[in-house]
Coordinates of C-alpha atoms and ligand atoms in Angstrom, one line a residue:
M17 CA -0.1 -0.3 0.0
R18 CA 1.5 3.7 -0.8
I19 CA -0.6 6.5 1.7
L20 CA 0.2 10.1 1.2
V21 CA -0.3 11.7 4.5
T22 CA -0.7 15.2 3.9
G23 CA -0.3 17.6 7.0
G24 CA 2.4 14.5 8.4
A25 CA 4.2 16.5 10.5
G26 CA 1.4 18.7 12.4
F27 CA 0.1 17.0 16.1
I28 CA -2.2 14.2 14.9
G29 CA -0.5 13.8 11.3
S30 CA 3.2 12.5 13.3
N31 CA 1.3 10.4 15.6
F32 CA -0.7 9.0 12.3
I33 CA 2.9 8.6 10.7
H34 CA 4.6 6.6 13.9
F35 CA 1.7 4.6 14.2
I36 CA 1.4 2.9 10.8
I37 CA 5.2 2.0 10.3
E38 CA 4.4 0.4 13.5
N39 CA 1.3 -1.0 12.6
R40 CA 1.4 -1.0 9.2
P41 CA 5.5 -2.0 8.3
T42 CA 4.9 -2.8 4.9
W43 CA 3.2 0.5 3.8
Q44 CA 4.8 3.0 1.6
V45 CA 4.5 6.6 3.6
V46 CA 4.8 9.9 1.1
N47 CA 4.0 13.4 4.1
F48 CA 3.2 16.2 2.4
D49 CA 3.9 19.6 4.6
S50 CA 4.6 23.1 3.8
L51 CA 5.4 23.2 8.0
T52 CA 3.3 26.1 8.6
Y53 CA 4.5 27.2 12.4
A54 CA 2.6 24.2 13.3
G55 CA 4.6 21.7 11.5
N56 CA 7.8 20.6 12.8
L57 CA 9.6 17.8 11.7
A58 CA 11.5 16.8 15.3
N59 CA 7.7 15.6 15.7
L60 CA 10.0 12.6 12.9
E61 CA 13.2 12.3 14.3
K62 CA 12.9 9.0 14.9
V63 CA 10.8 7.5 12.0
A64 CA 12.8 9.8 9.5
K65 CA 15.1 7.2 8.0
C66 CA 13.4 4.3 7.7
K67 CA 13.1 2.8 4.4
N68 CA 9.1 2.5 3.8
Y69 CA 9.2 6.8 4.9
M70 CA 9.2 10.3 2.8
F71 CA 9.0 14.0 3.2
F72 CA 7.7 16.0 0.7
R73 CA 7.7 19.7 1.6
G74 CA 4.3 21.1 0.0
D75 CA 1.6 23.6 0.1
I76 CA -2.0 21.7 -0.5
S77 CA -3.2 24.5 -1.8
E78 CA -0.3 25.8 -5.1
P79 CA -1.6 23.1 -7.8
A80 CA 1.9 23.3 -9.3
D81 CA 2.9 21.7 -5.5
V82 CA 0.3 18.6 -5.2
K83 CA 0.5 17.9 -9.4
A84 CA 4.5 17.8 -8.9
I85 CA 3.0 14.9 -6.0
F86 CA 0.4 13.8 -8.0
S87 CA 2.9 11.6 -10.7
E88 CA 2.9 9.3 -8.5
S89 CA -0.3 7.4 -7.7
F90 CA -1.8 6.7 -4.4
D91 CA -3.6 3.9 -3.0
Y92 CA -4.9 6.3 0.0
V93 CA -5.1 9.8 1.1
V94 CA -5.1 10.8 4.2
N95 CA -5.3 15.3 4.6
F96 CA -5.0 16.1 8.1
A97 CA -2.9 19.2 6.5
A98 CA -5.4 22.4 8.3
E99 CA -5.0 25.5 9.4
S100 CA -6.5 24.0 13.6
H101 CA -6.4 26.8 15.5
V102 CA -9.8 28.4 16.6
D103 CA -8.4 31.3 17.6
R104 CA -6.1 31.6 15.3
S105 CA -9.2 31.9 13.0
L106 CA -10.6 34.7 14.8
Y107 CA -8.0 36.8 13.4
Q108 CA -6.7 36.0 10.2
P109 CA -10.3 33.9 8.7
D110 CA -8.1 34.5 4.8
V111 CA -5.5 31.7 5.8
F112 CA -8.3 29.4 7.2
V113 CA -10.1 29.9 4.0
K114 CA -7.0 29.4 1.4
T115 CA -5.5 26.4 3.7
N116 CA -8.7 24.4 4.8
V117 CA -11.2 24.8 1.6
V118 CA -8.8 25.9 -1.4
G119 CA -6.2 23.1 0.1
T120 CA -9.3 21.0 0.0
Q121 CA -10.2 21.0 -3.6
C122 CA -7.1 21.2 -5.3
L123 CA -6.1 18.3 -3.1
L124 CA -9.1 16.1 -4.8
N125 CA -8.4 17.9 -7.9
H126 CA -5.5 15.7 -8.8
A127 CA -6.2 12.8 -6.2
L128 CA -9.1 12.7 -8.9
E129 CA -7.1 13.3 -11.5
G130 CA -4.4 10.8 -10.3
G131 CA -7.2 8.2 -9.4
V132 CA -7.1 6.8 -5.9
G133 CA -8.3 4.1 -4.4
R134 CA -9.5 5.8 -0.8
F135 CA -9.9 9.6 -0.1
L136 CA -9.8 10.4 3.9
Q137 CA -10.8 13.6 5.0
V138 CA -10.1 14.5 8.8
S139 CA -12.6 16.8 10.2
T140 CA -14.4 17.9 13.3
D141 CA -17.2 17.9 15.5
E142 CA -16.9 21.6 15.9
V143 CA -18.5 21.7 11.9
Y144 CA -21.9 20.5 13.6
G145 CA -22.2 23.5 15.8
S146 CA -22.8 23.6 19.9
L147 CA -25.2 21.2 21.8
G148 CA -27.0 22.2 24.4
P149 CA -27.0 20.6 27.7
E150 CA -28.6 17.0 26.5
G151 CA -27.7 15.2 23.4
L152 CA -24.6 14.1 21.2
F153 CA -23.8 14.8 17.6
Q154 CA -25.1 12.5 14.6
E155 CA -22.4 11.9 11.3
T156 CA -26.6 12.5 9.7
D157 CA -27.1 16.5 11.5
A158 CA -26.6 19.3 10.0
L159 CA -23.9 22.0 10.2
F160 CA -24.0 24.6 12.1
P161 CA -20.1 26.0 12.4
N162 CA -19.8 28.6 14.8
S163 CA -16.2 30.1 14.7
P164 CA -13.9 30.8 10.3
Y165 CA -12.1 27.3 11.3
A166 CA -14.9 25.2 11.9
A167 CA -16.8 27.3 9.2
S168 CA -13.7 26.5 7.1
K169 CA -13.7 22.4 8.5
A170 CA -17.3 22.2 6.8
S171 CA -17.2 23.8 3.9
A172 CA -14.4 21.5 3.2
D173 CA -16.5 18.6 4.3
L174 CA -19.4 19.8 2.1
I175 CA -16.6 19.8 -1.2
C176 CA -16.2 16.5 -0.2
R177 CA -19.4 15.4 -0.2
A178 CA -19.4 16.8 -3.8
Y179 CA -17.1 14.7 -4.8
F180 CA -18.2 11.8 -4.3
K181 CA -20.9 12.5 -5.2
T182 CA -20.8 13.4 -8.8
Y183 CA -17.2 12.2 -9.7
G184 CA -17.6 8.6 -7.3
M185 CA -14.4 9.4 -5.4
P186 CA -13.5 7.0 -3.0
I187 CA -14.3 9.4 -0.4
I188 CA -14.5 9.6 3.5
I189 CA -15.4 11.9 6.0
T190 CA -14.2 11.0 9.4
R191 CA -15.5 14.0 12.8
A192 CA -13.3 13.5 16.0
G193 CA -13.3 15.1 19.0
N194 CA -10.8 17.1 21.2
N195 CA -7.0 15.1 21.1
Y196 CA -4.3 15.3 23.3
G197 CA -1.5 13.7 23.6
P198 CA 2.1 14.1 23.1
H199 CA 3.8 16.7 20.4
Q200 CA 0.7 19.1 20.6
F201 CA 1.6 22.3 19.4
P202 CA 1.2 23.9 23.0
E203 CA -1.6 27.0 21.8
K204 CA -4.2 24.6 22.7
L205 CA -5.5 23.7 26.2
I206 CA -4.2 20.9 27.7
P207 CA -0.5 21.3 26.2
F208 CA -1.3 25.0 26.4
F209 CA -1.9 25.2 30.0
I210 CA 0.4 21.7 30.6
T211 CA 3.7 24.3 29.9
K212 CA 2.5 27.3 31.5
A213 CA 1.5 25.9 34.7
L214 CA 5.8 23.8 34.7
R215 CA 6.6 27.1 34.4
D216 CA 4.3 28.8 37.0
E217 CA 2.4 30.8 35.0
P218 CA -1.3 31.7 35.4
L219 CA -3.6 29.5 33.4
P220 CA -6.1 31.4 31.7
V221 CA -9.9 30.4 31.6
Y222 CA -11.9 31.7 29.7
G223 CA -15.3 33.3 29.9
D224 CA -16.8 30.5 33.3
G225 CA -14.6 27.6 32.5
L226 CA -18.0 25.7 32.4
N227 CA -18.0 25.1 28.3
V228 CA -17.4 21.4 27.9
R229 CA -15.8 19.5 25.2
D230 CA -14.9 15.4 24.2
W231 CA -11.7 14.4 25.2
L232 CA -10.2 11.8 22.7
Y233 CA -6.6 10.3 23.0
V234 CA -4.1 10.9 20.1
R235 CA -3.5 7.3 19.8
D236 CA -7.2 5.6 19.5
H237 CA -7.5 8.7 16.7
C238 CA -4.9 7.3 14.3
A239 CA -6.7 4.0 15.1
G240 CA -10.3 5.1 14.3
I241 CA -8.8 6.8 11.1
V242 CA -6.9 3.4 10.4
R243 CA -9.9 1.2 10.7
V244 CA -12.8 3.9 8.6
L245 CA -10.1 3.7 6.3
E246 CA -9.6 0.1 5.7
A247 CA -12.8 -1.2 5.8
G248 CA -14.9 2.1 5.6
R249 CA -17.6 2.8 3.1
A250 CA -16.8 5.5 0.5
G251 CA -19.7 8.1 0.7
E252 CA -20.1 8.2 4.3
V253 CA -19.1 10.3 7.5
Y254 CA -17.9 8.6 10.3
N255 CA -18.2 10.6 13.6
I256 CA -14.6 9.8 16.5
G257 CA -15.4 10.0 19.8
G258 CA -13.2 9.7 23.2
E259 CA -16.9 8.8 25.3
N260 CA -15.1 11.7 27.5
Q261 CA -17.7 14.7 28.2
M262 CA -15.4 17.7 30.7
T263 CA -15.6 21.5 31.3
N264 CA -12.7 23.2 31.0
L265 CA -12.5 23.4 34.9
E266 CA -12.6 19.9 35.7
I267 CA -9.6 19.6 33.2
T268 CA -7.7 22.0 34.5
T269 CA -7.9 20.9 38.1
Q270 CA -7.3 17.0 37.5
L271 CA -3.9 18.5 35.1
L272 CA -2.6 20.9 38.4
E273 CA -3.6 18.4 40.6
A274 CA -1.6 15.6 38.5
L275 CA 1.9 18.5 38.8
G276 CA 1.0 19.4 42.4
K277 CA 0.5 23.1 41.9
S278 CA -1.6 25.2 43.0
K279 CA -5.0 26.2 41.8
H280 CA -4.7 29.4 42.7
L281 CA -3.0 29.6 39.1
V282 CA -6.3 29.4 38.2
H283 CA -7.3 33.1 36.3
F284 CA -10.6 33.6 34.6
V285 CA -10.8 35.2 31.7
K286 CA -12.6 37.7 29.5
D287 CA -14.3 35.1 27.4
R288 CA -13.4 33.4 23.2
P289 CA -16.1 35.2 20.9
G290 CA -18.5 32.8 19.9
H291 CA -17.4 30.4 22.2
D292 CA -19.4 27.1 21.3
R293 CA -20.5 25.8 24.5
R294 CA -20.9 21.5 24.1
Y295 CA -19.3 19.4 21.3
A296 CA -19.9 15.6 22.2
L297 CA -20.3 13.0 19.5
D298 CA -22.6 9.8 19.0
C299 CA -19.9 7.1 18.1
R300 CA -22.2 4.3 17.6
K301 CA -21.4 4.0 13.9
I302 CA -17.8 3.5 13.8
E303 CA -18.1 0.7 17.3
N304 CA -21.0 -1.1 15.6
E305 CA -19.7 -1.4 12.0
L306 CA -16.5 -1.6 11.9
G307 CA -15.6 -2.4 15.6
W308 CA -13.5 0.5 16.8
Q309 CA -13.7 2.3 21.1
P310 CA -11.6 4.3 22.3
E311 CA -9.6 2.5 24.8
M312 CA -7.0 5.6 26.9
E313 CA -9.3 6.2 29.8
F314 CA -8.9 9.8 30.3
R315 CA -6.5 9.8 33.4
A316 CA -4.2 7.4 32.1
G317 CA -3.7 9.5 29.2
L318 CA -3.1 13.1 30.2
K319 CA -0.4 11.5 33.2
K320 CA 0.8 10.2 29.2
T321 CA 0.9 13.3 28.3
I322 CA 2.0 14.7 31.0
E323 CA 4.8 13.1 31.3
W324 CA 6.1 13.7 27.5
Y325 CA 5.4 17.2 27.9
I326 CA 8.3 16.6 31.6
T327 CA 10.5 14.5 29.3
N328 CA 10.2 16.8 25.8
K329 CA 11.0 20.2 27.9
K330 CA 13.4 21.8 24.7
W331 CA 10.2 20.4 22.0
W332 CA 8.2 23.2 23.6
H333 CA 11.1 25.6 24.9
D334 CA 11.8 26.1 20.9
I335 CA 8.2 26.3 19.8
T336 CA 8.2 28.8 22.7
S337 CA 10.7 31.5 22.2
G338 CA 10.0 32.1 18.3
E339 CA 6.8 33.2 15.9
Y340 CA 4.5 31.3 18.5
L341 CA 5.1 33.9 21.0
K342 CA 4.2 36.4 18.5
F343 CA 1.2 35.8 17.9
Y344 CA -0.2 35.5 21.6
E345 CA 1.7 39.5 22.4
L346 CA 0.0 40.9 19.4
H347 CA -3.6 39.9 20.1
Y348 CA -4.1 38.4 23.7
R349 CA -3.3 41.8 25.6
D350 CA -6.5 42.7 26.0
R351 CA -7.8 39.3 27.1
K352 CA -6.1 39.8 30.7
Ligands
NAD417 P1 -1.6 20.8 13.5 O1 -2.0 22.5 13.3 O2 -0.8 20.3 15.1 O3 -0.8 20.4 12.2 C1 -1.3 20.9 10.5 C2 -0.7 20.5 9.7 O4 -0.7 20.5 8.6 C3 0.7 21.5 10.0 O5 2.1 20.1 9.7 C4 1.5 22.0 9.4 O6 2.6 22.3 8.7 C5 0.0 21.3 8.0 N1 -0.1 22.3 6.6 C6 -1.4 22.9 7.7 N2 -0.7 24.3 5.9 C7 -0.1 23.1 5.4 C8 -0.4 23.6 3.8 N3 -1.2 24.0 3.4 N4 -0.2 22.4 3.0 C9 0.3 21.4 3.5 N5 0.3 20.9 5.4 C10 -0.1 22.3 5.7 O7 -3.3 20.1 13.4 P2 -3.7 18.8 14.0 O8 -3.7 19.2 15.6 O9 -2.9 18.0 13.4 O10 -4.7 18.2 13.6 C11 -4.6 18.2 12.2 C12 -6.5 17.4 11.8 O11 -6.3 16.3 12.5 C13 -7.5 18.8 10.9 O12 -7.1 18.7 9.8 C14 -7.5 19.4 12.3 O13 -9.0 19.9 11.5 C15 -8.7 18.2 12.7 N6 -8.5 18.0 14.2 C16 -7.8 18.5 14.7 C17 -8.6 18.0 15.6 C18 -7.8 17.9 17.6 O14 -8.5 18.7 18.1 N7 -6.7 19.3 17.4 C19 -9.4 17.3 16.2 C20 -11.2 17.1 15.3 C21 -10.1 17.3 13.6
TDX418 O1 -6.4 29.4 26.9 C1 -7.2 28.6 26.5 N1 -8.2 29.0 27.8 C2 -9.1 27.9 27.4 O2 -10.2 28.2 28.3 C3 -7.1 27.7 25.5 C4 -6.6 27.8 24.3 C5 -8.3 27.1 25.4 N2 -10.0 27.2 26.4 C6 -10.7 26.3 26.2 C7 -11.2 26.6 24.8 C8 -12.3 25.5 24.6 O3 -13.3 25.7 25.1 O4 -10.5 25.2 26.0 C9 -11.6 24.6 25.4 C10 -10.6 23.6 24.0 O5 -9.9 25.3 23.3 P1 -9.0 24.3 22.7 O6 -7.9 23.1 22.8 O7 -8.1 25.5 21.4 O8 -9.3 23.4 21.0 P2 -11.3 23.6 20.8 O9 -11.1 25.3 19.8 O10 -12.1 23.0 20.9 O11 -10.6 23.5 18.9 C11 -10.1 21.4 18.8 O12 -11.0 20.0 18.7 C12 -11.7 20.3 17.1 C13 -9.1 21.8 18.2 O13 -7.9 23.1 18.0 C14 -9.3 21.6 16.8 O14 -8.6 21.7 16.2 C15 -9.8 20.4 17.1 O15 -11.0 20.4 15.4

């Protein structure tokens, strides 16, 4: 099998490549990534010399780059490449439309021309919008995205659907909940708070801290994607959730306890504009049809994640001293 992984230098993409090299050692993996602020080849140091792994730097929204990669054919394409941080999308929505919408369409176009066995679009629960206190998102629900990020991912999902219906392309969409685990860029809640708490810096909890997310350990997500790729039905959508709903405040408290840090580090700050209240996924389809289930219990996953950030301080020191801080200084002063 030859598999093209886009966005493989990011958080989930790099965990996915490790998962494939370990669990599908006969597959040839090509990683196609433009290396934005979130892409980091240090995430792939352990596999860089493997004979069945190759890196190609390119942008999914640049037709010449995409055409070049599709000069070879692939059995599978998995599209992780995206701008992925909601807060950034509030300030730079244009970049999100370019990569997440135009980029996905560009990839689809060339994959269609080149022929591909299966195209898997990695999507998110955010496309469904926000839930009240009850209920779960179903695959058949209408899409009501609220942030520019969520709207760009929903648009990509719709373009995928159109390529399946119109051209018969073998496309499958997966929609996952909030991932956590090693190698996550320290702008997302869990690694942001771990790296801040380790420096005894205040943890900025947005609003009342009672927004709920469904947390999924990244390795469980990768296993779910492989299951869908190999056994899912073309044209279908599969939710992949951790079945673990928690408020941001619960996460923060557990994290401080695990690190042995004071709860006085919690600082309530101005809410994120358009902040979705709750996400939660109904995962019966992937469970009943494909036999996938999340395996990692949250406390154990959080412990593993914290240990990784403690052991890999250089990885996040290199990041938090660079471009990322400049973005925060520019846009986040008014949140304090
Ligand atoms: P990430 O921001 O850590 O990584 C994104 C990767 O894509 C980076 O390596 C970056 O360099 C690359 N990239 C960005 N723009 C590109 C472009 N134009 N061309 C080529 N490469 C480009 O993101 P992540 O958290 O690993 O998320 C991966 C995918 O999973 C995204 O599509 C995201 O929407 C989806 N997703 C994420 C979560 C989550 O909790 N992180 C949950 C559900 C779905
Ligand atoms: O400093 C913070 N303080 C805070 O209270 C940050 C960074 C976040 N939050 C809150 C906002 C959310 O309610 O924590 C929750 C999680 O925030 P993020 O980590 O930014 O994730 P979220 O906005 O839920 O989106 C994530 O899940 C779906 C990923 O970033 C997306 O890529 C994925 O599609």
